[in-house]
Short mmCIF file of C-alpha atoms and ligand atoms in Angstrom, two decimals:
data_model
loop_
_atom_site.label_atom_id
_atom_site.label_comp_id
_atom_site.label_asym_id
_atom_site.label_seq_id
_atom_site.Cartn_x
_atom_site.Cartn_y
_atom_site.Cartn_z
CA UNK N 30 62.45 70.32 122.02
CA UNK N 31 65.30 70.66 119.31
CA UNK N 32 67.30 73.74 119.94
CA UNK N 33 68.33 76.01 117.21
CA UNK N 34 71.99 76.16 116.25
CA UNK N 35 73.28 79.74 117.02
CA UNK N 36 75.96 79.36 114.16
CA UNK N 37 73.24 78.92 111.57
CA UNK N 38 72.51 82.72 111.86
CA UNK N 39 74.41 85.56 110.17
CA UNK N 40 75.25 88.64 112.25
CA UNK N 41 72.39 90.45 110.53
CA UNK N 42 69.90 87.84 111.50
CA UNK N 43 71.10 87.68 115.05
CA UNK N 44 70.76 91.40 115.41
CA UNK N 45 66.93 90.95 114.71
CA UNK N 46 66.70 88.38 117.53
CA UNK N 47 69.09 89.61 120.14
CA UNK N 48 69.30 93.41 121.32
CA UNK N 49 70.94 95.64 121.81
CA UNK N 50 73.40 95.30 118.98
CA UNK N 51 76.56 95.28 121.10
CA UNK N 52 75.31 92.07 122.62
CA UNK N 53 75.48 90.42 119.35
CA UNK N 54 79.02 91.59 118.83
CA UNK N 55 79.97 90.13 122.34
CA UNK N 56 78.27 86.75 121.57
CA UNK N 57 80.02 86.48 118.09
CA UNK N 58 83.40 87.17 119.89
CA UNK N 59 82.75 84.38 122.41
CA UNK N 60 81.70 81.90 119.72
CA UNK N 61 84.18 82.79 116.97
CA UNK N 62 87.22 84.17 118.72
CA UNK N 63 87.08 82.27 122.11
CA UNK N 64 85.36 79.16 120.83
CA UNK N 65 82.81 79.14 123.64
CA UNK N 66 80.84 75.90 123.80
CA UNK N 67 78.31 77.17 126.35
CA UNK N 68 76.43 80.46 127.12
CA UNK N 69 77.62 80.16 130.69
CA UNK N 70 81.13 81.11 129.57
CA UNK N 71 79.86 84.44 128.35
CA UNK N 72 80.47 86.25 131.65
CA UNK N 73 80.04 89.71 130.23
CA UNK N 74 76.38 88.93 129.39
CA UNK N 75 73.62 89.39 132.00
CA UNK N 76 72.72 86.02 133.73
CA UNK N 77 69.13 86.10 132.56
CA UNK N 78 70.18 86.65 128.97
CA UNK N 79 72.53 83.74 129.09
CA UNK N 80 69.68 81.50 130.57
CA UNK N 81 67.27 82.65 127.78
CA UNK N 82 69.70 82.09 125.07
CA UNK N 83 70.65 78.60 126.37
CA UNK N 84 66.95 77.65 126.41
CA UNK N 85 66.56 78.52 122.86
CA UNK N 86 70.00 77.83 121.17
CA UNK N 87 72.72 75.29 121.11
CA UNK N 88 76.38 76.12 120.47
CA UNK N 89 77.43 72.62 119.79
CA UNK N 90 76.21 71.13 116.52
CA UNK N 91 79.21 68.91 116.32
CA UNK N 92 81.00 66.39 118.53
CA UNK N 93 84.54 65.08 117.82
CA UNK N 94 84.40 61.37 117.45
CA UNK N 95 87.95 60.65 116.24
CA UNK N 96 91.01 62.43 115.10
CA UNK N 97 93.89 61.03 113.12
CA UNK N 98 97.19 62.71 112.60
CA UNK N 99 99.10 62.04 109.42
CA UNK N 100 102.99 61.81 109.20
CA UNK N 101 102.79 65.10 107.14
CA UNK N 102 101.14 66.83 109.99
CA UNK N 103 97.50 67.00 108.49
CA UNK N 104 94.84 66.16 111.03
CA UNK N 105 91.62 64.47 110.02
CA UNK N 106 88.52 64.88 112.17
CA UNK N 107 85.42 62.75 112.23
CA UNK N 108 82.52 64.76 113.70
CA UNK N 109 79.08 63.63 114.79
CA UNK N 110 76.06 65.77 114.09
CA UNK N 111 73.21 66.06 116.59
CA UNK N 112 71.16 63.53 114.58
CA UNK N 113 73.90 60.97 114.81
CA UNK N 114 75.21 61.28 111.21
CA UNK N 115 78.93 61.74 110.72
CA UNK N 116 81.09 63.98 108.50
CA UNK N 117 84.79 64.65 108.05
CA UNK N 118 87.02 67.71 108.01
CA UNK N 119 90.70 68.02 107.54
CA UNK N 120 93.27 70.52 108.89
CA UNK N 121 96.16 70.85 106.46
CA UNK N 122 99.46 72.52 107.54
CA UNK N 123 101.68 73.78 104.86
CA UNK N 124 105.01 75.12 105.94
CA UNK N 125 105.94 78.53 104.23
CA UNK N 126 109.45 79.63 104.26
CA UNK N 127 109.86 83.35 104.62
CA UNK N 128 112.94 85.43 105.00
CA UNK N 129 113.14 88.13 107.83
CA UNK N 130 114.40 91.51 106.98
CA UNK N 131 117.55 90.69 108.79
CA UNK N 132 118.13 87.67 106.41
CA UNK N 133 117.16 84.91 108.84
CA UNK N 134 114.87 82.22 107.76
CA UNK N 135 111.45 82.15 109.44
CA UNK N 136 109.08 79.18 109.18
CA UNK N 137 105.42 79.94 109.21
CA UNK N 138 102.58 77.55 109.17
CA UNK N 139 99.80 78.10 106.73
CA UNK N 140 96.64 76.55 107.69
CA UNK N 141 94.02 75.30 105.28
CA UNK N 142 90.81 73.57 106.41
CA UNK N 143 88.98 71.25 104.16
CA UNK N 144 85.29 71.08 105.16
CA UNK N 145 82.25 69.12 104.22
CA UNK N 146 78.99 70.51 102.87
CA UNK N 147 76.74 67.41 102.92
CA UNK N 148 76.26 64.06 104.62
CA UNK N 149 77.08 61.84 101.59
CA UNK N 150 76.61 63.09 98.01
CA UNK N 151 74.04 62.81 95.25
CA UNK N 152 76.54 63.21 92.36
CA UNK N 153 77.80 59.65 92.56
CA UNK N 154 81.27 59.83 91.00
CA UNK N 155 82.60 56.38 90.24
CA UNK N 156 85.93 56.92 92.02
CA UNK N 157 84.73 58.52 95.18
CA UNK N 158 84.10 56.89 98.44
CA UNK N 159 81.69 59.53 99.74
CA UNK N 160 79.45 58.65 96.89
CA UNK N 161 79.18 54.96 97.83
CA UNK N 162 77.07 55.68 101.00
CA UNK N 163 74.48 57.78 98.86
CA UNK N 164 73.12 61.13 99.93
CA UNK N 165 71.71 61.65 103.44
CA UNK N 166 71.19 65.38 103.94
CA UNK N 167 72.44 68.86 103.46
CA UNK N 168 74.52 70.46 106.29
CA UNK N 169 73.18 73.63 107.75
CA UNK N 170 75.38 76.77 107.66
CA UNK N 171 76.20 76.31 111.38
CA UNK N 172 77.30 72.73 110.87
CA UNK N 173 79.51 73.88 108.07
CA UNK N 174 80.97 76.84 110.14
CA UNK N 175 81.51 74.74 113.25
CA UNK N 176 83.82 72.29 111.52
CA UNK N 177 86.33 75.19 111.44
CA UNK N 178 85.81 76.41 115.01
CA UNK N 179 86.00 72.95 116.50
CA UNK N 180 89.34 72.52 114.60
CA UNK N 181 90.60 76.00 115.69
CA UNK N 182 89.77 75.23 119.25
CA UNK N 183 91.32 71.73 119.24
CA UNK N 184 94.56 73.05 117.72
CA UNK N 185 94.61 76.37 119.69
CA UNK N 186 94.85 78.38 116.51
CA UNK N 187 94.95 81.98 117.35
CA UNK N 188 91.88 84.04 116.42
CA UNK N 189 93.98 86.33 114.17
CA UNK N 190 95.85 83.55 112.40
CA UNK N 191 95.16 83.40 108.65
CA UNK N 192 93.22 80.27 107.64
CA UNK N 193 92.11 79.26 104.23
CA UNK N 194 88.93 77.23 103.58
CA UNK N 195 88.37 74.81 100.87
CA UNK N 196 84.83 73.25 100.41
CA UNK N 197 86.47 69.87 99.31
CA UNK N 198 85.40 67.52 101.97
CA UNK N 199 82.28 65.36 101.66
CA UNK N 200 79.31 66.50 99.46
CA UNK N 201 78.69 68.75 96.52
CA UNK N 202 78.71 72.36 97.87
CA UNK N 203 76.70 73.79 94.86
CA UNK N 204 73.96 71.03 95.54
CA UNK N 205 73.61 72.95 98.93
CA UNK N 206 74.06 76.41 97.56
CA UNK N 207 71.80 78.36 100.09
CA UNK N 208 73.57 77.03 103.26
CA UNK N 209 77.00 77.17 101.68
CA UNK N 210 76.64 80.81 100.60
CA UNK N 211 75.31 81.59 104.07
CA UNK N 212 78.38 79.84 105.53
CA UNK N 213 80.69 81.84 103.22
CA UNK N 214 79.03 85.02 104.71
CA UNK N 215 79.31 83.88 108.34
CA UNK N 216 82.99 82.91 107.75
CA UNK N 217 83.60 86.38 106.32
CA UNK N 218 81.90 88.38 109.19
CA UNK N 219 84.58 90.89 110.46
CA UNK N 220 83.32 90.62 113.98
CA UNK N 221 83.60 86.78 113.77
CA UNK N 222 86.05 84.65 111.93
CA UNK N 223 86.93 87.34 109.35
CA UNK N 224 87.86 84.86 106.62
CA UNK N 225 87.24 86.90 103.51
CA UNK N 226 85.69 85.02 100.46
CA UNK N 227 89.01 85.42 98.58
CA UNK N 228 90.46 82.95 101.09
CA UNK N 229 87.60 80.45 100.57
CA UNK N 230 87.47 78.09 97.57
CA UNK N 231 84.33 76.19 96.49
CA UNK N 232 85.04 72.93 94.67
CA UNK N 233 82.38 71.58 92.41
CA UNK N 234 81.82 68.61 90.20
CA UNK N 235 80.45 71.08 87.65
CA UNK N 236 76.83 71.92 88.13
CA UNK N 237 76.94 74.59 85.43
CA UNK N 238 73.66 76.38 86.21
CA UNK N 239 74.70 76.79 89.89
CA UNK N 240 78.16 77.96 88.91
CA UNK N 241 76.39 80.66 86.90
CA UNK N 242 74.08 81.40 89.90
CA UNK N 243 77.03 81.66 92.32
CA UNK N 244 78.85 83.82 89.87
CA UNK N 245 75.94 86.21 89.75
CA UNK N 246 76.13 86.61 93.51
CA UNK N 247 79.58 88.07 93.04
CA UNK N 248 80.80 87.07 96.50
CA UNK N 249 84.52 87.23 95.62
CA UNK N 250 84.86 83.48 96.18
CA UNK N 251 87.48 81.24 94.45
CA UNK N 252 86.37 78.49 92.22
CA UNK N 253 87.72 74.90 91.68
CA UNK N 254 86.30 72.65 89.09
CA UNK N 255 86.68 68.85 89.40
CA UNK N 256 87.31 68.06 85.82
CA UNK N 257 89.11 64.69 85.82
CA UNK N 258 88.40 63.99 82.08
CA UNK N 259 88.64 65.94 78.90
CA UNK N 260 86.03 64.19 76.80
CA UNK N 261 82.41 63.67 77.61
CA UNK N 262 82.41 59.98 77.12
CA UNK N 263 84.96 59.27 79.70
CA UNK N 264 83.68 61.96 82.10
CA UNK N 265 80.18 60.54 81.97
CA UNK N 266 81.66 57.15 83.03
CA UNK N 267 83.60 58.73 85.84
CA UNK N 268 81.02 61.42 86.81
CA UNK N 269 77.35 60.63 85.78
CA UNK N 270 76.51 64.31 86.43
CA UNK N 271 78.26 65.05 83.09
CA UNK N 272 75.12 63.71 81.32
CA UNK N 273 73.23 66.77 82.71
CA UNK N 274 76.11 69.39 82.57
CA UNK N 275 78.70 68.53 79.87
CA UNK N 276 82.22 69.86 79.66
CA UNK N 277 81.27 72.58 77.26
CA UNK N 278 78.59 73.86 79.62
CA UNK N 279 81.05 73.86 82.53
CA UNK N 280 83.65 75.90 80.34
CA UNK N 281 81.00 78.40 79.45
CA UNK N 282 79.92 78.86 83.05
CA UNK N 283 83.57 79.28 84.22
CA UNK N 284 84.16 81.93 81.46
CA UNK N 285 81.20 84.00 82.92
CA UNK N 286 82.45 83.59 86.47
CA UNK N 287 83.79 86.67 88.16
CA UNK N 288 87.39 85.92 89.06
CA UNK N 289 89.59 88.13 91.28
CA UNK N 290 92.21 89.79 89.02
CA UNK N 291 94.97 88.09 90.99
CA UNK N 292 93.43 84.69 91.08
CA UNK N 293 92.95 81.81 88.72
CA UNK N 294 90.22 79.10 88.42
CA UNK N 295 91.58 75.86 89.66
CA UNK N 296 90.92 72.71 87.58
CA UNK N 297 91.29 69.58 89.60
CA UNK N 298 92.26 66.58 87.54
CA UNK N 299 92.24 63.25 89.42
CA UNK N 300 94.89 61.05 87.67
CA UNK N 301 93.82 57.38 87.43
CA UNK N 302 96.20 54.86 86.02
CA UNK N 303 95.48 53.86 82.40
CA UNK N 304 92.30 55.87 82.41
CA UNK N 305 93.12 59.45 82.02
CA UNK N 306 96.94 59.71 82.46
CA UNK N 307 98.09 59.86 78.71
CA UNK N 308 99.57 62.73 76.91
CA UNK N 309 96.70 62.99 74.40
CA UNK N 310 94.46 63.96 77.43
CA UNK N 311 96.93 66.65 78.45
CA UNK N 312 96.90 67.87 74.92
CA UNK N 313 93.10 68.19 74.94
CA UNK N 314 93.15 69.81 78.38
CA UNK N 315 95.50 72.39 77.14
CA UNK N 316 93.15 73.25 74.23
CA UNK N 317 90.08 73.24 76.42
CA UNK N 318 91.54 75.82 78.97
CA UNK N 319 92.76 78.06 76.23
CA UNK N 320 91.56 81.54 77.13
CA UNK N 321 90.83 80.85 80.84
CA UNK N 322 92.95 82.16 83.58
CA UNK N 323 93.46 78.67 84.96
CA UNK N 324 95.80 76.51 87.00
CA UNK N 325 95.65 72.70 86.94
CA UNK N 326 96.05 70.57 90.04
CA UNK N 327 96.83 66.95 89.18
CA UNK N 328 95.85 64.70 92.06
CA UNK N 329 97.08 61.17 92.58
CA UNK N 330 94.07 58.86 92.85
CA UNK N 331 94.06 57.50 96.35
CA UNK N 332 92.95 53.72 96.14
CA UNK N 333 90.70 52.10 98.82
CA UNK N 334 89.49 48.59 99.24
CA UNK N 335 86.93 47.43 96.55
CA UNK N 336 87.78 50.10 93.98
CA UNK N 337 88.55 49.06 90.45
CA UNK N 338 90.81 52.21 89.88
CA UNK N 339 94.56 52.43 90.42
CA UNK N 340 97.05 55.00 91.65
CA UNK N 341 98.88 56.43 88.62
CA UNK N 342 102.72 56.01 88.12
CA UNK N 343 104.73 59.14 89.22
CA UNK N 344 106.59 59.22 85.89
CA UNK N 345 103.19 59.47 83.99
CA UNK N 346 101.80 62.22 86.29
CA UNK N 347 105.11 64.13 85.99
CA UNK N 348 105.14 63.76 82.18
CA UNK N 349 101.50 64.98 82.09
CA UNK N 350 102.52 68.07 84.24
CA UNK N 351 105.63 68.80 82.17
CA UNK N 352 103.50 68.80 78.96
CA UNK N 353 101.33 71.54 80.33
CA UNK N 354 103.90 73.65 82.18
CA UNK N 355 106.18 73.64 79.10
CA UNK N 356 103.26 75.15 77.17
CA UNK N 357 102.61 77.92 79.74
CA UNK N 358 99.76 76.34 81.78
CA UNK N 359 100.34 76.53 85.52
CA UNK N 360 100.25 73.05 86.83
CA UNK N 361 100.95 71.49 90.34
CA UNK N 362 100.83 67.95 91.47
CA UNK N 363 99.03 67.09 94.69
CA UNK N 364 100.00 64.07 96.56
CA UNK N 365 96.81 63.39 98.49
CA UNK N 366 97.87 64.97 101.80
CA UNK N 367 97.84 62.53 104.74
CA UNK N 368 97.80 59.55 102.53
CA UNK N 369 98.67 57.29 105.50
CA UNK N 370 95.41 58.31 107.15
CA UNK N 371 93.32 57.99 103.94
CA UNK N 372 92.81 61.74 103.67
CA UNK N 373 90.76 61.59 100.45
CA UNK N 374 87.19 62.55 101.25
CA UNK N 375 84.97 59.95 102.79
CA UNK N 376 87.79 57.58 103.66
CA UNK N 377 87.96 58.14 107.47
CA UNK N 378 84.20 57.85 107.78
CA UNK N 379 84.11 54.58 105.88
CA UNK N 380 86.88 53.27 108.09
CA UNK N 381 85.05 54.22 111.22
CA UNK N 382 81.99 52.39 110.05
CA UNK N 383 83.96 49.29 109.12
CA UNK N 384 86.39 49.20 112.02
CA UNK N 385 85.30 51.01 115.15
CA UNK N 386 88.35 50.02 117.12
CA UNK N 387 91.05 51.28 114.68
CA UNK N 388 94.19 51.40 116.73
CA UNK N 389 95.58 54.25 114.82
CA UNK N 390 92.72 56.38 116.00
CA UNK N 391 92.85 58.65 118.90
CA UNK N 392 89.47 58.51 120.48
CA UNK N 393 88.21 61.56 122.34
N1 LIG C 595 81.98 67.50 95.51
C1 LIG C 595 83.03 68.38 95.24
C2 LIG C 595 83.95 68.67 96.42
C3 LIG C 595 84.25 67.55 97.30
S1 LIG C 595 85.25 66.31 96.50
C4 LIG C 595 83.77 68.00 94.10
O1 LIG C 595 83.79 66.97 93.54
O2 LIG C 595 84.63 68.93 93.61
C5 LIG C 595 86.86 66.94 96.61
C6 LIG C 595 88.03 66.28 95.81
O3 LIG C 595 88.25 65.02 96.23
C7 LIG C 595 87.52 66.08 94.28
O4 LIG C 595 88.34 66.83 93.42
C8 LIG C 595 87.70 64.60 94.13
O5 LIG C 595 88.06 64.37 92.87
C9 LIG C 595 88.67 64.22 95.15
N2 LIG C 595 88.68 62.80 95.36
C10 LIG C 595 87.58 61.96 95.65
N3 LIG C 595 87.94 60.69 95.72
C11 LIG C 595 89.22 60.70 95.74
C12 LIG C 595 90.22 59.55 95.82
N4 LIG C 595 89.90 58.32 95.91
N5 LIG C 595 91.56 59.95 95.73
C13 LIG C 595 91.95 61.24 95.56
N6 LIG C 595 91.06 62.31 95.50
C14 LIG C 595 89.76 62.02 95.49
FE1 LIG C 596 80.20 64.01 95.28
FE2 LIG C 596 82.64 65.38 94.89
FE3 LIG C 596 82.58 62.67 95.66
FE4 LIG C 596 81.82 63.39 93.15
S1 LIG C 596 83.87 63.65 94.11
S2 LIG C 596 80.79 61.96 94.55
S3 LIG C 596 80.72 65.27 93.57
S4 LIG C 596 81.88 64.41 96.78
#
């Protein structure tokens, strides 16, 4: 019999199955603060309750198959689901420099975890390795949430440590809206991981109708749009989804989306050599985002074997950035973190399939 995944359930749902209520609180603490992997560890629960729960539920929807660490400190995980499919998640560590009151410099690690929402993806972007394997299935809320708990456990990240979540791994989160919104709520549970929606960012290829729907839920989530092109013709070539949802419809949906007063909508722009790296594109982008509280993130295209696309020249990407910042549009450049471990989505999984004995890999 297939057991149910406990992490698929919100606190509210668990309270309907498990009574009295304080037991739910204890279980959530074991799972989300102590990263328990079995009910046996839950020593403050009565024995027969532990046995009954273990009969019905599993706490381990994921198994770590592989972990690779990059020179920049990011760690990429390949997880196996209970049905044998694999997904990726990445722990990114940014070093923040903060000054103590006494003037001394304090280094603080800021954690961001990039998680997957589907096995494969239906959207089929021309530049994306995840797309190459087609779509397999949606992840459940518990499979989404467990990517974070597995990573927290493996890196001994303290329960109270601030962690940000970006839905920028494999898959299109808005194509799995029900499970993703459930995961957003489970992450936010104050008795659990306590990661408020304003520390979670959903990245989408631009399913306008779903952006509208997510906006109406008013969860307080941050939004990132994978734009990558400023005219419909090129965007259709790079992202076939643009035939269904064109640039205008995306901009309209973004304008209707409730954004936290201190936040901006992020527009991701994957820069590909000789395709979308010219100044005329920057000019159009500036015009397109007029009237939106936006920030632009320019991403170096990360090439892989068999792709027709090329990594852009640094001077071109910098010129693009300067054009925007000089005209008042906030714009950063993102070197694909962990470039030496192929950190762009789908690349580790592909490598695992084609080269099971990678000697850079640390097998677990
Ligand atoms: N499906 C969602 C979220 C996952 S993709 C979306 O498209 O927004 C997350 C990001 O990875 C996207 O912005 C995508 O452009 C980027 N990406 C895909 N392939 C890449 C590559 N080869 N190099 C660099 N970034 C890549
Ligand atoms: Fe899917 Fe995003 Fe890859 Fe496009 S870039 S195929 S939407 S995962």
